[in-house]
Amino acid sequence: MTFAPSPNRKRFVILCIEDEAQLRRDIRDELVEAGYDVVEADNGKQALDKLARVCPDLVLCDISMPELNGYGVLEALQERGPDYAEIPFVFLSALADPRHIVDGKRLGADDYLVKPIDYDLLLVTIEARLRQIDRIRSARPLEPTDTDFSTLAQSYGLTPAEMRITQALTQGRKLTQIAADLGVSRSTVAFHMRNIFQKTNTGRQAELVALLLKK
């Protein structure tokens, strides 16, 4: 199935990081045909060089690469500030072990596609993630608060996904609302909540919110 680009759609930029040259070219060709602009990198270090010159709308990244693997790229991206940390990040990997999926999501990855790549699924995933980030950005600000969330992230080691969830909680949003806003399942929000409780040494939502609002 081919996804035809809309003539009025913004030209989104996708950074594709993949050390298998043929696969990278195949992905590029599919994305270009679908109406995206593509920036290529064949390893993690080259990707960081490209990120110094361009801020993509979404990142596709292999996990197992020489020099700097996908996890390292994701962490480096998050350290570049909010403009980069909120970029949708999708892992590509031949590793179907659920532990790798958990590790990626714990770091803040938005999605995970297993090789060999199903290109229809790839394009649908990209479309969904770009719609999600547009929806999040268009909804800001939800409500003003006095909480410095960048300081909270540093104090407790929160990932960008966890930081967004804690902010939504202090604004009185329910888990189902947060899941809808972020375009994820309620179980994914609950997964992040467990990590937040552990990192902040709290045991329930009311206790967490009280702690955050004191900061």
mmCIF file of C-alpha atoms in Angstrom:
data_model
loop_
_atom_site.group_PDB
_atom_site.id
_atom_site.type_symbol
_atom_site.label_atom_id
_atom_site.label_comp_id
_atom_site.label_asym_id
_atom_site.label_seq_id
_atom_site.Cartn_x
_atom_site.Cartn_y
_atom_site.Cartn_z
ATOM 1 C CA MET A 1 0.000 0.000 0.000
ATOM 2 C CA THR A 2 1.385 3.418 -0.976
ATOM 3 C CA PHE A 3 0.606 6.503 1.082
ATOM 4 C CA ALA A 4 0.196 9.453 -1.290
ATOM 5 C CA PRO A 5 1.317 12.798 0.120
ATOM 6 C CA SER A 6 -1.293 15.488 0.562
ATOM 7 C CA PRO A 7 -0.498 18.568 -1.540
ATOM 8 C CA ASN A 8 -1.262 20.855 1.424
ATOM 9 C CA ARG A 9 0.651 18.877 4.027
ATOM 10 C CA LYS A 10 3.754 20.253 5.643
ATOM 11 C CA ARG A 11 6.959 18.563 4.454
ATOM 12 C CA PHE A 12 8.007 16.722 7.589
ATOM 13 C CA VAL A 13 11.681 15.861 8.045
ATOM 14 C CA ILE A 14 12.539 12.323 9.159
ATOM 15 C CA LEU A 15 16.011 11.412 10.439
ATOM 16 C CA CYS A 16 16.731 7.768 9.553
ATOM 17 C CA ILE A 17 19.664 6.211 11.450
ATOM 18 C CA GLU A 18 20.491 2.740 10.146
ATOM 19 C CA ASP A 19 23.878 1.087 9.589
ATOM 20 C CA GLU A 20 22.594 -1.387 6.964
ATOM 21 C CA ALA A 21 23.023 0.642 3.763
ATOM 22 C CA GLN A 22 20.460 -1.199 1.632
ATOM 23 C CA LEU A 23 17.793 -1.120 4.321
ATOM 24 C CA ARG A 24 18.454 2.586 4.920
ATOM 25 C CA ARG A 25 18.024 3.294 1.198
ATOM 26 C CA ASP A 26 14.809 1.255 1.089
ATOM 27 C CA ILE A 27 13.394 3.161 4.060
ATOM 28 C CA ARG A 28 14.431 6.475 2.488
ATOM 29 C CA ASP A 29 12.728 5.588 -0.800
ATOM 30 C CA GLU A 30 9.488 4.624 0.974
ATOM 31 C CA LEU A 31 9.465 7.836 3.008
ATOM 32 C CA VAL A 32 10.255 10.075 0.051
ATOM 33 C CA GLU A 33 7.480 8.429 -1.967
ATOM 34 C CA ALA A 34 5.123 9.101 0.947
ATOM 35 C CA GLY A 35 6.010 12.807 0.851
ATOM 36 C CA TYR A 36 8.616 13.129 3.598
ATOM 37 C CA ASP A 37 12.035 14.737 3.492
ATOM 38 C CA VAL A 38 14.701 12.342 4.756
ATOM 39 C CA VAL A 39 18.050 12.943 6.427
ATOM 40 C CA GLU A 40 20.221 9.807 6.574
ATOM 41 C CA ALA A 41 22.899 8.685 9.024
ATOM 42 C CA ASP A 42 24.693 5.329 9.044
ATOM 43 C CA ASN A 43 25.667 5.357 12.735
ATOM 44 C CA GLY A 44 24.902 7.099 15.999
ATOM 45 C CA LYS A 45 27.844 9.503 15.953
ATOM 46 C CA GLN A 46 27.028 10.663 12.434
ATOM 47 C CA ALA A 47 23.431 11.166 13.551
ATOM 48 C CA LEU A 48 24.535 13.515 16.348
ATOM 49 C CA ASP A 49 26.510 15.543 13.814
ATOM 50 C CA LYS A 50 23.384 15.813 11.658
ATOM 51 C CA LEU A 51 21.325 16.848 14.689
ATOM 52 C CA ALA A 52 23.668 19.788 15.218
ATOM 53 C CA ARG A 53 22.417 21.152 11.877
ATOM 54 C CA VAL A 54 18.800 20.021 11.695
ATOM 55 C CA CYS A 55 15.926 19.438 14.116
ATOM 56 C CA PRO A 56 13.835 16.640 12.539
ATOM 57 C CA ASP A 57 10.145 16.067 13.114
ATOM 58 C CA LEU A 58 10.702 12.359 13.894
ATOM 59 C CA VAL A 59 13.642 9.988 14.349
ATOM 60 C CA LEU A 60 13.842 6.383 13.124
ATOM 61 C CA CYS A 61 16.808 4.696 14.770
ATOM 62 C CA ASP A 62 18.370 1.241 14.715
ATOM 63 C CA ILE A 63 19.342 -0.074 18.158
ATOM 64 C CA SER A 64 22.421 -2.193 17.396
ATOM 65 C CA MET A 65 25.036 0.033 15.743
ATOM 66 C CA PRO A 66 28.806 0.397 16.086
ATOM 67 C CA GLU A 67 30.361 3.284 18.061
ATOM 68 C CA LEU A 68 27.081 4.626 19.471
ATOM 69 C CA ASN A 69 23.957 2.483 19.694
ATOM 70 C CA GLY A 70 20.341 3.611 19.518
ATOM 71 C CA TYR A 71 19.959 3.980 23.269
ATOM 72 C CA GLY A 72 22.928 6.359 23.291
ATOM 73 C CA VAL A 73 21.404 8.421 20.483
ATOM 74 C CA LEU A 74 18.098 8.715 22.368
ATOM 75 C CA GLU A 75 19.817 9.835 25.571
ATOM 76 C CA ALA A 76 21.953 12.367 23.694
ATOM 77 C CA LEU A 77 18.854 13.731 21.957
ATOM 78 C CA GLN A 78 17.056 14.220 25.263
ATOM 79 C CA GLU A 79 20.026 16.112 26.677
ATOM 80 C CA ARG A 80 19.799 18.730 23.917
ATOM 81 C CA GLY A 81 16.826 20.452 25.519
ATOM 82 C CA PRO A 82 13.027 20.436 25.134
ATOM 83 C CA ASP A 83 12.999 21.208 21.408
ATOM 84 C CA TYR A 84 14.814 17.928 20.778
ATOM 85 C CA ALA A 85 13.615 15.852 23.744
ATOM 86 C CA GLU A 86 9.998 15.856 22.563
ATOM 87 C CA ILE A 87 10.795 14.680 19.008
ATOM 88 C CA PRO A 88 9.000 11.342 18.410
ATOM 89 C CA PHE A 89 11.606 8.571 18.523
ATOM 90 C CA VAL A 90 10.961 5.165 16.937
ATOM 91 C CA PHE A 91 13.382 2.271 17.375
ATOM 92 C CA LEU A 92 14.093 -0.176 14.549
ATOM 93 C CA SER A 93 15.538 -3.518 15.586
ATOM 94 C CA ALA A 94 15.820 -7.183 14.731
ATOM 95 C CA LEU A 95 15.651 -7.843 18.461
ATOM 96 C CA ALA A 96 12.142 -8.943 19.379
ATOM 97 C CA ASP A 97 12.988 -9.623 23.030
ATOM 98 C CA PRO A 98 10.394 -7.791 25.201
ATOM 99 C CA ARG A 99 13.237 -6.638 27.464
ATOM 100 C CA HIS A 100 14.603 -4.492 24.648
ATOM 101 C CA ILE A 101 11.172 -2.940 24.144
ATOM 102 C CA VAL A 102 10.923 -2.207 27.877
ATOM 103 C CA ASP A 103 14.427 -0.710 27.926
ATOM 104 C CA GLY A 104 13.578 1.575 25.015
ATOM 105 C CA LYS A 105 10.281 2.730 26.479
ATOM 106 C CA ARG A 106 11.892 3.309 29.864
ATOM 107 C CA LEU A 107 14.346 5.678 28.183
ATOM 108 C CA GLY A 108 11.465 7.535 26.551
ATOM 109 C CA ALA A 109 11.131 5.929 23.101
ATOM 110 C CA ASP A 110 7.711 6.424 21.550
ATOM 111 C CA ASP A 111 7.494 3.285 19.447
ATOM 112 C CA TYR A 112 9.335 0.130 18.417
ATOM 113 C CA LEU A 113 9.294 -1.614 15.024
ATOM 114 C CA VAL A 114 10.811 -5.045 14.466
ATOM 115 C CA LYS A 115 12.803 -6.008 11.366
ATOM 116 C CA PRO A 116 12.134 -7.081 8.679
ATOM 117 C CA ILE A 117 10.302 -3.784 8.312
ATOM 118 C CA ASP A 118 6.613 -3.811 7.429
ATOM 119 C CA TYR A 119 6.523 -0.572 5.415
ATOM 120 C CA ASP A 120 2.775 -0.111 5.715
ATOM 121 C CA LEU A 121 3.113 -0.336 9.491
ATOM 122 C CA LEU A 122 6.115 2.007 9.389
ATOM 123 C CA LEU A 123 4.190 4.698 7.514
ATOM 124 C CA VAL A 124 1.099 4.351 9.703
ATOM 125 C CA THR A 125 3.270 4.611 12.831
ATOM 126 C CA ILE A 126 4.981 7.760 11.552
ATOM 127 C CA GLU A 127 1.651 9.374 10.659
ATOM 128 C CA ALA A 128 0.244 8.562 14.107
ATOM 129 C CA ARG A 129 3.278 9.914 15.971
ATOM 130 C CA LEU A 130 3.348 13.151 13.969
ATOM 131 C CA ARG A 131 -0.367 13.688 14.618
ATOM 132 C CA GLN A 132 0.239 13.010 18.301
ATOM 133 C CA ILE A 133 3.020 15.584 18.687
ATOM 134 C CA ASP A 134 0.989 18.166 16.744
ATOM 135 C CA ARG A 135 -1.938 17.565 19.085
ATOM 136 C CA ILE A 136 0.279 17.939 22.158
ATOM 137 C CA ARG A 137 1.871 21.152 20.890
ATOM 138 C CA SER A 138 -1.453 22.682 19.846
ATOM 139 C CA ALA A 139 -2.895 21.999 23.313
ATOM 140 C CA ARG A 140 -0.234 23.986 25.159
ATOM 141 C CA PRO A 141 -0.402 25.528 27.615
ATOM 142 C CA LEU A 142 -2.990 23.353 29.344
ATOM 143 C CA GLU A 143 -3.031 25.362 32.567
ATOM 144 C CA PRO A 144 -0.320 27.478 34.177
ATOM 145 C CA THR A 145 1.496 26.053 37.197
ATOM 146 C CA ASP A 146 4.378 27.265 39.311
ATOM 147 C CA THR A 147 6.197 23.943 39.075
ATOM 148 C CA ASP A 148 9.597 23.994 37.342
ATOM 149 C CA PHE A 149 9.402 20.701 35.447
ATOM 150 C CA SER A 150 12.882 20.938 33.974
ATOM 151 C CA THR A 151 14.242 21.069 37.530
ATOM 152 C CA LEU A 152 12.009 18.157 38.517
ATOM 153 C CA ALA A 153 13.314 16.102 35.611
ATOM 154 C CA GLN A 154 16.887 16.686 36.730
ATOM 155 C CA SER A 155 16.136 16.127 40.427
ATOM 156 C CA TYR A 156 14.365 12.806 39.996
ATOM 157 C CA GLY A 157 15.832 11.586 36.691
ATOM 158 C CA LEU A 158 12.492 11.705 34.882
ATOM 159 C CA THR A 159 12.364 10.895 31.187
ATOM 160 C CA PRO A 160 10.529 13.306 28.815
ATOM 161 C CA ALA A 161 7.486 11.006 28.785
ATOM 162 C CA GLU A 162 7.449 10.858 32.590
ATOM 163 C CA MET A 163 7.842 14.626 32.794
ATOM 164 C CA ARG A 164 4.823 15.177 30.521
ATOM 165 C CA ILE A 165 2.758 12.818 32.662
ATOM 166 C CA THR A 166 3.737 14.507 35.947
ATOM 167 C CA GLN A 167 2.838 17.898 34.462
ATOM 168 C CA ALA A 168 -0.553 16.612 33.375
ATOM 169 C CA LEU A 169 -1.172 15.138 36.834
ATOM 170 C CA THR A 170 -0.556 18.474 38.561
ATOM 171 C CA GLN A 171 -3.131 19.989 36.200
ATOM 172 C CA GLY A 172 -5.766 17.545 37.443
ATOM 173 C CA ARG A 173 -5.917 15.328 34.378
ATOM 174 C CA LYS A 174 -7.031 11.704 34.744
ATOM 175 C CA LEU A 175 -4.993 8.771 33.465
ATOM 176 C CA THR A 176 -7.458 8.136 30.645
ATOM 177 C CA GLN A 177 -7.195 11.797 29.576
ATOM 178 C CA ILE A 178 -3.403 11.673 29.704
ATOM 179 C CA ALA A 179 -3.372 8.523 27.594
ATOM 180 C CA ALA A 180 -5.625 10.175 25.000
ATOM 181 C CA ASP A 181 -3.545 13.382 24.963
ATOM 182 C CA LEU A 182 -0.287 11.472 24.475
ATOM 183 C CA GLY A 183 -1.747 8.990 21.993
ATOM 184 C CA VAL A 184 -0.778 5.942 24.074
ATOM 185 C CA SER A 185 -2.639 3.231 25.965
ATOM 186 C CA ARG A 186 -3.676 3.590 29.595
ATOM 187 C CA SER A 187 -1.369 0.672 30.441
ATOM 188 C CA THR A 188 1.584 2.619 29.004
ATOM 189 C CA VAL A 189 0.713 5.589 31.225
ATOM 190 C CA ALA A 190 0.442 3.210 34.200
ATOM 191 C CA PHE A 191 3.879 1.782 33.315
ATOM 192 C CA HIS A 192 5.388 5.283 33.412
ATOM 193 C CA MET A 193 3.517 6.040 36.638
ATOM 194 C CA ARG A 194 5.169 3.073 38.364
ATOM 195 C CA ASN A 195 8.576 4.405 37.316
ATOM 196 C CA ILE A 196 7.647 7.900 38.539
ATOM 197 C CA PHE A 197 6.520 6.543 41.921
ATOM 198 C CA GLN A 198 9.787 4.648 42.277
ATOM 199 C CA LYS A 199 11.957 7.626 41.309
ATOM 200 C CA THR A 200 10.114 10.092 43.578
ATOM 201 C CA ASN A 201 9.723 7.621 46.467
ATOM 202 C CA THR A 202 5.946 8.056 46.517
ATOM 203 C CA GLY A 203 3.282 5.398 46.611
ATOM 204 C CA ARG A 204 0.102 6.922 45.198
ATOM 205 C CA GLN A 205 -1.048 9.664 42.872
ATOM 206 C CA ALA A 206 -2.214 12.153 45.527
ATOM 207 C CA GLU A 207 1.108 11.860 47.357
ATOM 208 C CA LEU A 208 3.006 12.398 44.110
ATOM 209 C CA VAL A 209 1.002 15.489 43.140
ATOM 210 C CA ALA A 210 1.427 16.974 46.634
ATOM 211 C CA LEU A 211 5.187 16.455 46.366
ATOM 212 C CA LEU A 212 5.390 18.021 42.902
ATOM 213 C CA LEU A 213 3.329 21.090 43.820
ATOM 214 C CA LYS A 214 5.669 21.822 46.731
ATOM 215 C CA LYS A 215 8.630 22.208 44.365
#
